[in-house]
Amino acid sequence: MSRYMSARFEKLEAYVPGEQPQDMQYVKLNTNESPYPPAPGVLAAVNAGEIGRLNLYPDPEGRALREKLAERYGVEADNVFLANGSDELLSFAFMAFCDGERPVAFPNISYGFYPVYANLYQVPYTEIPLKEGFILDPADYCGLHRNIVIANPNAPTGRAVPVQGIEEIVRTNPDHVVLVDEAYINFGGESCLPLIQKYGNLLVCQTFSKFRSLAGGRLGFAVADQGLIADLEKIKYSTNSYNINRLTAAAALATLDSDSYYADNSRKIQENRAYTRLELNKLGFETIPSLANFIFIRCPQVEGGALYRALKARGVLVRHWDRAEISDWLRVTIGTREQMDIFLDRIREILKEAG
Ligand code: PMP
């Protein structure tokens, strides 16, 4: 920190994103990207004209894309908010809805950005412990009198709460915002998005980064009651009114025309997830049932950090956290069958060496 930085950030610990090695030599199973490229129509849409229009600002309202998403989800464009990745959406939501009088709660093991945003905006937060086996009990969140953020399915565990459980949380906290982060909803989970018709305090966030193969484009969106969306708009227009660039908007519009391509990819990922889990279980690993495009695993013989390093030395990147509660665990993104076979082969080698 230089002597010029505001003292209020002295204790702020920034989020550390997963490694993004630029040489691309690794089998990259560390940041939950799709192993499949965008659909051919997406490349065509970006190349067709948008590049030539980069001298012009994009539509600050993102009308075309909001209307298309609204049509998809049976809502109005005013129920849809666009952000530069769901990270920006989360940032805006923490800024808009949380403060000293409106503190926030989230699970103790969840997406690492939640406490960072709480600290950034100086919002008091409560971390609610998951139950044994990383299970989230909705009863812990009912009538909490706080804003609530829940990743569903959760990261890094992959476990999901049924819609009924989410509804109980939303119903019993009518004076607070319940943000459901559905970054990983399209790999077998059930979205609670239809509930926004019933509850004005529910904010459902999704992303184009995972299922829709557009992590590099940076696009997240929220669906909620118009009141909540208007609040987010106010923050956006006070931060960066052109937050979605032209190329990303064109790519996202075309993405929504290629449903069967993405559904097919999700089916393959779900098959590879089941295959990988089965093979790891045969090797004695503990694995958490996942509805996301990753699995959370624990090796009985080799400690988490050591296994992460041994895999990296063999060209496979996975995610490991140096936090006591989960330091024995690794989060492994589900890639293609070929990638998962390489991962499993390296695991077998490491286990053999460990004796
Ligand atoms: N929420 C969760 C639970 C995530 O794991 C991620 C990805 N790291 C995000 C949100 C952010 O995704 P993006 O900004 O790429 O939309």
CSV table of C-alpha atoms and ligand atoms in Angstrom, one decimal:
chain,number,residue,atom,x,y,z
A,1,MET,CA,0.0,0.0,0.0
A,2,SER,CA,1.4,3.4,-0.9
A,3,ARG,CA,1.2,6.3,1.4
A,4,TYR,CA,-1.5,7.7,-0.9
A,5,MET,CA,-4.1,5.0,-0.5
A,6,SER,CA,-7.1,5.6,1.7
A,7,ALA,CA,-6.6,4.2,5.2
A,8,ARG,CA,-10.0,2.5,5.0
A,9,PHE,CA,-8.4,-0.1,2.7
A,10,GLU,CA,-5.5,-0.8,5.0
A,11,LYS,CA,-6.9,-4.2,6.2
A,12,LEU,CA,-8.6,-5.1,2.9
A,13,GLU,CA,-7.5,-8.5,1.6
A,14,ALA,CA,-8.2,-8.7,-2.1
A,15,TYR,CA,-9.7,-11.8,-3.8
A,16,VAL,CA,-7.1,-14.1,-5.4
A,17,PRO,CA,-8.4,-15.4,-8.7
A,18,GLY,CA,-7.4,-18.9,-9.9
A,19,GLU,CA,-4.1,-19.1,-11.8
A,20,GLN,CA,-4.4,-18.2,-15.5
A,21,PRO,CA,-1.0,-19.3,-16.9
A,22,GLN,CA,-0.5,-17.7,-20.3
A,23,ASP,CA,1.5,-20.5,-21.9
A,24,MET,CA,-1.6,-22.8,-21.9
A,25,GLN,CA,0.6,-25.8,-21.4
A,26,TYR,CA,-1.6,-27.1,-18.5
A,27,VAL,CA,-4.6,-29.3,-18.4
A,28,LYS,CA,-6.6,-26.5,-16.9
A,29,LEU,CA,-9.1,-27.7,-14.3
A,30,ASN,CA,-8.9,-24.8,-11.9
A,31,THR,CA,-11.4,-22.0,-12.7
A,32,ASN,CA,-14.5,-23.8,-13.8
A,33,GLU,CA,-14.4,-22.6,-17.4
A,34,SER,CA,-16.1,-24.6,-20.1
A,35,PRO,CA,-13.7,-26.8,-22.0
A,36,TYR,CA,-15.8,-26.1,-25.2
A,37,PRO,CA,-15.4,-23.0,-27.3
A,38,PRO,CA,-18.4,-20.6,-28.0
A,39,ALA,CA,-20.8,-21.9,-30.6
A,40,PRO,CA,-19.9,-21.2,-34.2
A,41,GLY,CA,-22.7,-18.6,-34.5
A,42,VAL,CA,-21.0,-16.6,-31.7
A,43,LEU,CA,-17.8,-16.2,-33.6
A,44,ALA,CA,-19.7,-15.2,-36.7
A,45,ALA,CA,-21.8,-12.6,-34.9
A,46,VAL,CA,-18.7,-10.9,-33.4
A,47,ASN,CA,-16.8,-10.9,-36.7
A,48,ALA,CA,-19.8,-9.8,-38.7
A,49,GLY,CA,-19.9,-6.2,-37.8
A,50,GLU,CA,-19.4,-5.3,-34.2
A,51,ILE,CA,-15.6,-5.1,-34.5
A,52,GLY,CA,-16.0,-2.4,-37.2
A,53,ARG,CA,-18.3,-0.4,-34.9
A,54,LEU,CA,-15.9,-0.3,-31.9
A,55,ASN,CA,-15.4,3.4,-32.5
A,56,LEU,CA,-19.0,3.9,-31.1
A,57,TYR,CA,-20.0,3.4,-27.5
A,58,PRO,CA,-22.3,0.4,-26.8
A,59,ASP,CA,-26.0,0.8,-25.8
A,60,PRO,CA,-25.7,1.7,-22.1
A,61,GLU,CA,-29.2,0.1,-21.5
A,62,GLY,CA,-28.2,-3.1,-23.3
A,63,ARG,CA,-31.8,-3.3,-24.6
A,64,ALA,CA,-31.4,-6.0,-27.2
A,65,LEU,CA,-29.8,-8.4,-24.8
A,66,ARG,CA,-32.1,-7.6,-21.9
A,67,GLU,CA,-35.1,-8.1,-24.1
A,68,LYS,CA,-33.8,-11.5,-25.3
A,69,LEU,CA,-33.1,-12.7,-21.8
A,70,ALA,CA,-36.5,-11.4,-20.6
A,71,GLU,CA,-38.2,-13.4,-23.3
A,72,ARG,CA,-36.2,-16.5,-22.4
A,73,TYR,CA,-37.2,-16.3,-18.8
A,74,GLY,CA,-40.8,-15.0,-19.2
A,75,VAL,CA,-40.2,-11.6,-17.6
A,76,GLU,CA,-39.9,-8.0,-18.8
A,77,ALA,CA,-36.7,-6.3,-19.8
A,78,ASP,CA,-37.0,-4.1,-16.6
A,79,ASN,CA,-36.6,-7.3,-14.6
A,80,VAL,CA,-33.1,-7.9,-16.1
A,81,PHE,CA,-29.8,-6.3,-15.2
A,82,LEU,CA,-26.5,-6.8,-17.1
A,83,ALA,CA,-23.1,-6.7,-15.5
A,84,ASN,CA,-19.5,-7.2,-16.5
A,85,GLY,CA,-19.3,-10.8,-15.2
A,86,SER,CA,-21.4,-11.8,-12.1
A,87,ASP,CA,-18.5,-10.6,-10.0
A,88,GLU,CA,-19.5,-7.0,-11.0
A,89,LEU,CA,-23.1,-7.9,-10.3
A,90,LEU,CA,-22.2,-9.1,-6.8
A,91,SER,CA,-20.1,-5.9,-6.2
A,92,PHE,CA,-23.1,-3.7,-7.2
A,93,ALA,CA,-25.5,-5.7,-5.1
A,94,PHE,CA,-23.3,-5.5,-2.0
A,95,MET,CA,-22.9,-1.7,-2.6
A,96,ALA,CA,-26.6,-1.2,-3.3
A,97,PHE,CA,-28.2,-3.3,-0.5
A,98,CYS,CA,-25.8,-3.7,2.4
A,99,ASP,CA,-24.4,-1.4,5.0
A,100,GLY,CA,-24.0,-1.2,8.8
A,101,GLU,CA,-27.8,-1.3,9.3
A,102,ARG,CA,-28.3,-4.0,6.7
A,103,PRO,CA,-25.6,-6.5,7.4
A,104,VAL,CA,-25.2,-9.7,5.3
A,105,ALA,CA,-24.9,-13.4,5.9
A,106,PHE,CA,-23.5,-16.2,3.8
A,107,PRO,CA,-22.2,-19.8,4.3
A,108,ASN,CA,-18.7,-20.1,5.9
A,109,ILE,CA,-17.6,-22.2,3.0
A,110,SER,CA,-18.7,-20.6,-0.3
A,111,TYR,CA,-17.5,-18.2,-3.0
A,112,GLY,CA,-14.4,-16.4,-1.7
A,113,PHE,CA,-15.5,-13.1,-3.1
A,114,TYR,CA,-18.4,-12.6,-0.7
A,115,PRO,CA,-16.3,-11.6,2.3
A,116,VAL,CA,-14.1,-9.5,0.1
A,117,TYR,CA,-17.0,-7.4,-1.1
A,118,ALA,CA,-18.3,-7.2,2.4
A,119,ASN,CA,-14.9,-5.9,3.6
A,120,LEU,CA,-14.6,-3.5,0.6
A,121,TYR,CA,-17.9,-1.9,1.4
A,122,GLN,CA,-17.4,-2.2,5.1
A,123,VAL,CA,-20.5,-4.3,5.7
A,124,PRO,CA,-20.6,-6.5,8.8
A,125,TYR,CA,-21.1,-10.1,7.8
A,126,THR,CA,-21.9,-13.4,9.4
A,127,GLU,CA,-20.5,-16.7,8.1
A,128,ILE,CA,-23.0,-19.5,8.8
A,129,PRO,CA,-21.3,-22.8,9.2
A,130,LEU,CA,-22.3,-25.6,6.8
A,131,LYS,CA,-23.4,-28.8,8.4
A,132,GLU,CA,-21.3,-32.1,8.2
A,133,GLY,CA,-20.6,-33.0,4.6
A,134,PHE,CA,-20.8,-29.4,3.5
A,135,ILE,CA,-24.6,-29.5,3.7
A,136,LEU,CA,-26.5,-26.2,3.8
A,137,ASP,CA,-29.5,-26.3,6.1
A,138,PRO,CA,-32.1,-23.7,5.0
A,139,ALA,CA,-33.4,-23.5,8.5
A,140,ASP,CA,-30.2,-21.7,9.5
A,141,TYR,CA,-31.3,-18.8,7.2
A,142,CYS,CA,-35.0,-18.5,8.0
A,143,GLY,CA,-36.0,-15.3,9.7
A,144,LEU,CA,-32.4,-14.1,9.9
A,145,HIS,CA,-33.2,-10.4,9.5
A,146,ARG,CA,-30.1,-9.9,7.4
A,147,ASN,CA,-29.4,-9.8,3.7
A,148,ILE,CA,-28.4,-13.3,2.5
A,149,VAL,CA,-26.1,-14.5,-0.3
A,150,ILE,CA,-26.2,-18.1,-1.3
A,151,ALA,CA,-24.4,-19.7,-4.2
A,152,ASN,CA,-26.7,-22.5,-5.5
A,153,PRO,CA,-25.1,-24.9,-6.4
A,154,ASN,CA,-22.5,-23.9,-3.8
A,155,ALA,CA,-18.9,-23.3,-4.7
A,156,PRO,CA,-16.5,-25.0,-4.1
A,157,THR,CA,-18.6,-27.9,-2.8
A,158,GLY,CA,-21.0,-28.4,-5.8
A,159,ARG,CA,-23.9,-29.2,-3.5
A,160,ALA,CA,-27.3,-27.6,-4.2
A,161,VAL,CA,-30.3,-26.7,-2.1
A,162,PRO,CA,-33.7,-27.6,-3.6
A,163,VAL,CA,-35.8,-24.7,-4.7
A,164,GLN,CA,-38.2,-25.4,-1.9
A,165,GLY,CA,-35.5,-24.7,0.6
A,166,ILE,CA,-34.5,-21.4,-1.1
A,167,GLU,CA,-38.2,-20.4,-1.1
A,168,GLU,CA,-38.4,-20.8,2.6
A,169,ILE,CA,-35.4,-18.5,3.1
A,170,VAL,CA,-36.8,-15.9,0.8
A,171,ARG,CA,-40.3,-16.1,2.3
A,172,THR,CA,-39.1,-15.7,5.9
A,173,ASN,CA,-36.8,-12.7,5.2
A,174,PRO,CA,-39.3,-10.4,3.5
A,175,ASP,CA,-37.5,-7.2,4.6
A,176,HIS,CA,-34.1,-8.2,3.3
A,177,VAL,CA,-32.6,-9.1,0.0
A,178,VAL,CA,-31.8,-12.8,-0.7
A,179,LEU,CA,-29.3,-13.0,-3.5
A,180,VAL,CA,-29.1,-16.5,-5.1
A,181,ASP,CA,-25.9,-16.8,-7.1
A,182,GLU,CA,-26.7,-19.4,-9.8
A,183,ALA,CA,-23.4,-19.3,-11.6
A,184,TYR,CA,-23.5,-23.2,-11.8
A,185,ILE,CA,-27.2,-23.8,-12.3
A,186,ASN,CA,-27.0,-25.2,-15.8
A,187,PHE,CA,-25.3,-28.5,-14.9
A,188,GLY,CA,-28.3,-30.4,-13.5
A,189,GLY,CA,-29.6,-28.0,-10.9
A,190,GLU,CA,-33.1,-26.4,-10.7
A,191,SER,CA,-33.2,-22.6,-10.9
A,192,CYS,CA,-35.3,-20.6,-8.5
A,193,LEU,CA,-35.7,-17.8,-11.1
A,194,PRO,CA,-39.5,-18.4,-11.5
A,195,LEU,CA,-39.9,-17.4,-7.8
A,196,ILE,CA,-39.1,-13.8,-8.6
A,197,GLN,CA,-42.8,-13.5,-9.8
A,198,LYS,CA,-43.8,-14.1,-6.2
A,199,TYR,CA,-41.1,-12.4,-4.1
A,200,GLY,CA,-39.9,-8.8,-4.4
A,201,ASN,CA,-36.8,-9.5,-2.3
A,202,LEU,CA,-35.3,-12.3,-4.4
A,203,LEU,CA,-32.3,-11.5,-6.7
A,204,VAL,CA,-31.2,-14.3,-8.9
A,205,CYS,CA,-27.8,-14.0,-10.6
A,206,GLN,CA,-26.4,-16.0,-13.4
A,207,THR,CA,-23.4,-15.8,-15.7
A,208,PHE,CA,-22.4,-16.5,-19.3
A,209,SER,CA,-18.9,-17.7,-18.0
A,210,LYS,CA,-19.5,-21.4,-17.3
A,211,PHE,CA,-22.3,-23.2,-19.2
A,212,ARG,CA,-22.4,-20.5,-22.0
A,213,SER,CA,-18.6,-20.7,-22.7
A,214,LEU,CA,-18.0,-17.0,-22.4
A,215,ALA,CA,-15.7,-16.5,-19.4
A,216,GLY,CA,-13.4,-14.2,-21.4
A,217,GLY,CA,-16.4,-12.1,-22.6
A,218,ARG,CA,-17.4,-11.2,-19.0
A,219,LEU,CA,-21.2,-11.2,-18.8
A,220,GLY,CA,-23.4,-11.8,-15.8
A,221,PHE,CA,-27.0,-10.9,-15.3
A,222,ALA,CA,-29.6,-10.7,-12.6
A,223,VAL,CA,-33.4,-11.3,-12.7
A,224,ALA,CA,-35.5,-9.7,-10.0
A,225,ASP,CA,-38.4,-7.5,-9.2
A,226,GLN,CA,-38.1,-4.1,-11.1
A,227,GLY,CA,-37.5,-2.3,-7.8
A,228,LEU,CA,-34.3,-4.2,-7.1
A,229,ILE,CA,-33.2,-3.9,-10.7
A,230,ALA,CA,-33.7,-0.1,-10.6
A,231,ASP,CA,-31.5,0.0,-7.5
A,232,LEU,CA,-28.7,-1.9,-9.3
A,233,GLU,CA,-29.1,0.5,-12.3
A,234,LYS,CA,-28.6,3.4,-10.0
A,235,ILE,CA,-25.3,2.0,-8.8
A,236,LYS,CA,-24.2,1.0,-12.4
A,237,TYR,CA,-24.9,4.5,-13.7
A,238,SER,CA,-22.9,5.9,-10.8
A,239,THR,CA,-20.0,3.6,-11.5
A,240,ASN,CA,-19.7,2.7,-15.2
A,241,SER,CA,-22.6,3.2,-17.5
A,242,TYR,CA,-21.1,1.3,-20.5
A,243,ASN,CA,-20.3,-1.8,-18.5
A,244,ILE,CA,-21.0,-4.3,-21.3
A,245,ASN,CA,-18.8,-3.8,-24.4
A,246,ARG,CA,-20.1,-4.3,-27.9
A,247,LEU,CA,-18.3,-7.5,-28.6
A,248,THR,CA,-19.6,-9.2,-25.5
A,249,ALA,CA,-23.2,-8.0,-26.2
A,250,ALA,CA,-23.0,-9.4,-29.8
A,251,ALA,CA,-21.5,-12.7,-28.6
A,252,ALA,CA,-24.1,-13.1,-25.8
A,253,LEU,CA,-27.1,-12.4,-28.2
A,254,ALA,CA,-25.7,-15.1,-30.6
A,255,THR,CA,-25.1,-17.5,-27.6
A,256,LEU,CA,-28.9,-17.4,-27.0
A,257,ASP,CA,-29.5,-18.7,-30.5
A,258,SER,CA,-27.4,-21.9,-30.0
A,259,ASP,CA,-29.3,-23.6,-27.2
A,260,SER,CA,-28.8,-27.2,-28.4
A,261,TYR,CA,-25.0,-26.7,-28.7
A,262,TYR,CA,-24.8,-25.6,-25.1
A,263,ALA,CA,-27.2,-28.2,-23.8
A,264,ASP,CA,-25.1,-30.9,-25.5
A,265,ASN,CA,-22.0,-29.6,-23.8
A,266,SER,CA,-23.7,-29.6,-20.4
A,267,ARG,CA,-24.8,-33.2,-21.0
A,268,LYS,CA,-21.2,-34.2,-21.8
A,269,ILE,CA,-19.9,-32.4,-18.7
A,270,GLN,CA,-22.4,-34.1,-16.5
A,271,GLU,CA,-21.4,-37.5,-18.0
A,272,ASN,CA,-17.7,-36.7,-17.4
A,273,ARG,CA,-18.6,-35.6,-13.9
A,274,ALA,CA,-20.2,-38.9,-13.1
A,275,TYR,CA,-17.3,-40.8,-14.7
A,276,THR,CA,-14.6,-38.8,-12.8
A,277,ARG,CA,-16.4,-39.2,-9.5
A,278,LEU,CA,-16.8,-43.0,-10.0
A,279,GLU,CA,-13.1,-43.4,-10.9
A,280,LEU,CA,-12.0,-41.3,-7.9
A,281,ASN,CA,-14.2,-43.3,-5.6
A,282,LYS,CA,-12.6,-46.5,-6.9
A,283,LEU,CA,-9.3,-45.0,-5.9
A,284,GLY,CA,-10.6,-44.4,-2.3
A,285,PHE,CA,-11.2,-40.7,-2.6
A,286,GLU,CA,-14.0,-38.9,-0.7
A,287,THR,CA,-16.2,-37.0,-3.2
A,288,ILE,CA,-19.1,-34.7,-2.7
A,289,PRO,CA,-22.1,-35.2,-5.0
A,290,SER,CA,-22.1,-32.2,-7.3
A,291,LEU,CA,-24.6,-30.4,-9.5
A,292,ALA,CA,-22.0,-28.0,-10.8
A,293,ASN,CA,-19.2,-28.3,-13.5
A,294,PHE,CA,-16.6,-29.2,-10.8
A,295,ILE,CA,-16.3,-31.7,-8.0
A,296,PHE,CA,-14.8,-31.3,-4.5
A,297,ILE,CA,-12.6,-34.2,-3.6
A,298,ARG,CA,-10.4,-35.4,-0.7
A,299,CYS,CA,-7.6,-37.9,-1.0
A,300,PRO,CA,-7.1,-40.2,2.0
A,301,GLN,CA,-3.4,-40.7,1.4
A,302,VAL,CA,-2.0,-37.3,0.2
A,303,GLU,CA,-2.7,-34.0,1.9
A,304,GLY,CA,-4.6,-31.4,-0.3
A,305,GLY,CA,-1.7,-28.9,-0.8
A,306,ALA,CA,0.8,-31.7,-1.6
A,307,LEU,CA,-1.7,-33.2,-4.1
A,308,TYR,CA,-2.3,-29.8,-5.8
A,309,ARG,CA,1.5,-29.3,-6.2
A,310,ALA,CA,2.1,-32.9,-7.4
A,311,LEU,CA,-0.6,-32.4,-10.1
A,312,LYS,CA,0.8,-29.1,-11.1
A,313,ALA,CA,4.2,-30.5,-11.5
A,314,ARG,CA,2.6,-33.1,-13.9
A,315,GLY,CA,0.9,-30.4,-15.9
A,316,VAL,CA,-2.6,-30.5,-14.3
A,317,LEU,CA,-4.0,-27.4,-12.6
A,318,VAL,CA,-6.7,-27.7,-10.0
A,319,ARG,CA,-7.8,-25.4,-7.1
A,320,HIS,CA,-6.7,-25.7,-3.5
A,321,TRP,CA,-7.3,-23.3,-0.6
A,322,ASP,CA,-5.0,-22.9,2.4
A,323,ARG,CA,-8.0,-22.7,4.8
A,324,ALA,CA,-8.0,-25.1,7.7
A,325,GLU,CA,-11.6,-26.3,7.1
A,326,ILE,CA,-10.9,-27.3,3.5
A,327,SER,CA,-7.2,-27.6,3.2
A,328,ASP,CA,-7.5,-31.3,2.6
A,329,TRP,CA,-9.8,-30.8,-0.3
A,330,LEU,CA,-9.3,-29.9,-4.0
A,331,ARG,CA,-11.8,-28.5,-6.4
A,332,VAL,CA,-11.5,-30.0,-9.8
A,333,THR,CA,-13.3,-28.5,-12.9
A,334,ILE,CA,-14.9,-31.0,-15.1
A,335,GLY,CA,-13.4,-30.8,-18.6
A,336,THR,CA,-13.5,-33.1,-21.7
A,337,ARG,CA,-13.2,-36.9,-21.3
A,338,GLU,CA,-9.6,-36.6,-22.6
A,339,GLN,CA,-8.7,-34.0,-19.9
A,340,MET,CA,-10.3,-36.1,-17.2
A,341,ASP,CA,-8.5,-39.2,-18.3
A,342,ILE,CA,-5.2,-37.3,-18.1
A,343,PHE,CA,-6.1,-36.0,-14.6
A,344,LEU,CA,-7.0,-39.5,-13.4
A,345,ASP,CA,-3.8,-41.0,-14.9
A,346,ARG,CA,-1.7,-38.3,-13.0
A,347,ILE,CA,-3.6,-39.1,-9.8
A,348,ARG,CA,-2.9,-42.8,-10.2
A,349,GLU,CA,0.8,-42.0,-10.7
A,350,ILE,CA,0.9,-39.8,-7.6
A,351,LEU,CA,-0.9,-42.4,-5.5
A,352,LYS,CA,1.6,-45.1,-6.7
A,353,GLU,CA,4.5,-43.0,-5.7
A,354,ALA,CA,3.0,-42.2,-2.4
A,355,GLY,CA,2.9,-46.0,-1.8
B,1,PMP,N1,-20.2,-16.8,-8.4
B,1,PMP,C1,-19.6,-17.9,-8.2
B,1,PMP,C2,-20.2,-18.9,-7.2
B,1,PMP,C3,-18.4,-18.2,-8.9
B,1,PMP,O1,-17.8,-19.4,-8.6
B,1,PMP,C4,-18.0,-17.4,-9.9
B,1,PMP,C5,-16.7,-17.7,-10.7
B,1,PMP,N2,-15.5,-17.6,-10.1
B,1,PMP,C6,-18.6,-16.2,-10.0
B,1,PMP,C7,-19.8,-15.9,-9.3
B,1,PMP,C8,-18.1,-15.1,-11.0
B,1,PMP,O2,-18.2,-15.4,-12.3
B,1,PMP,P1,-18.2,-14.4,-13.5
B,1,PMP,O3,-17.7,-13.1,-12.9
B,1,PMP,O4,-17.2,-15.0,-14.4
B,1,PMP,O5,-19.6,-14.3,-14.0
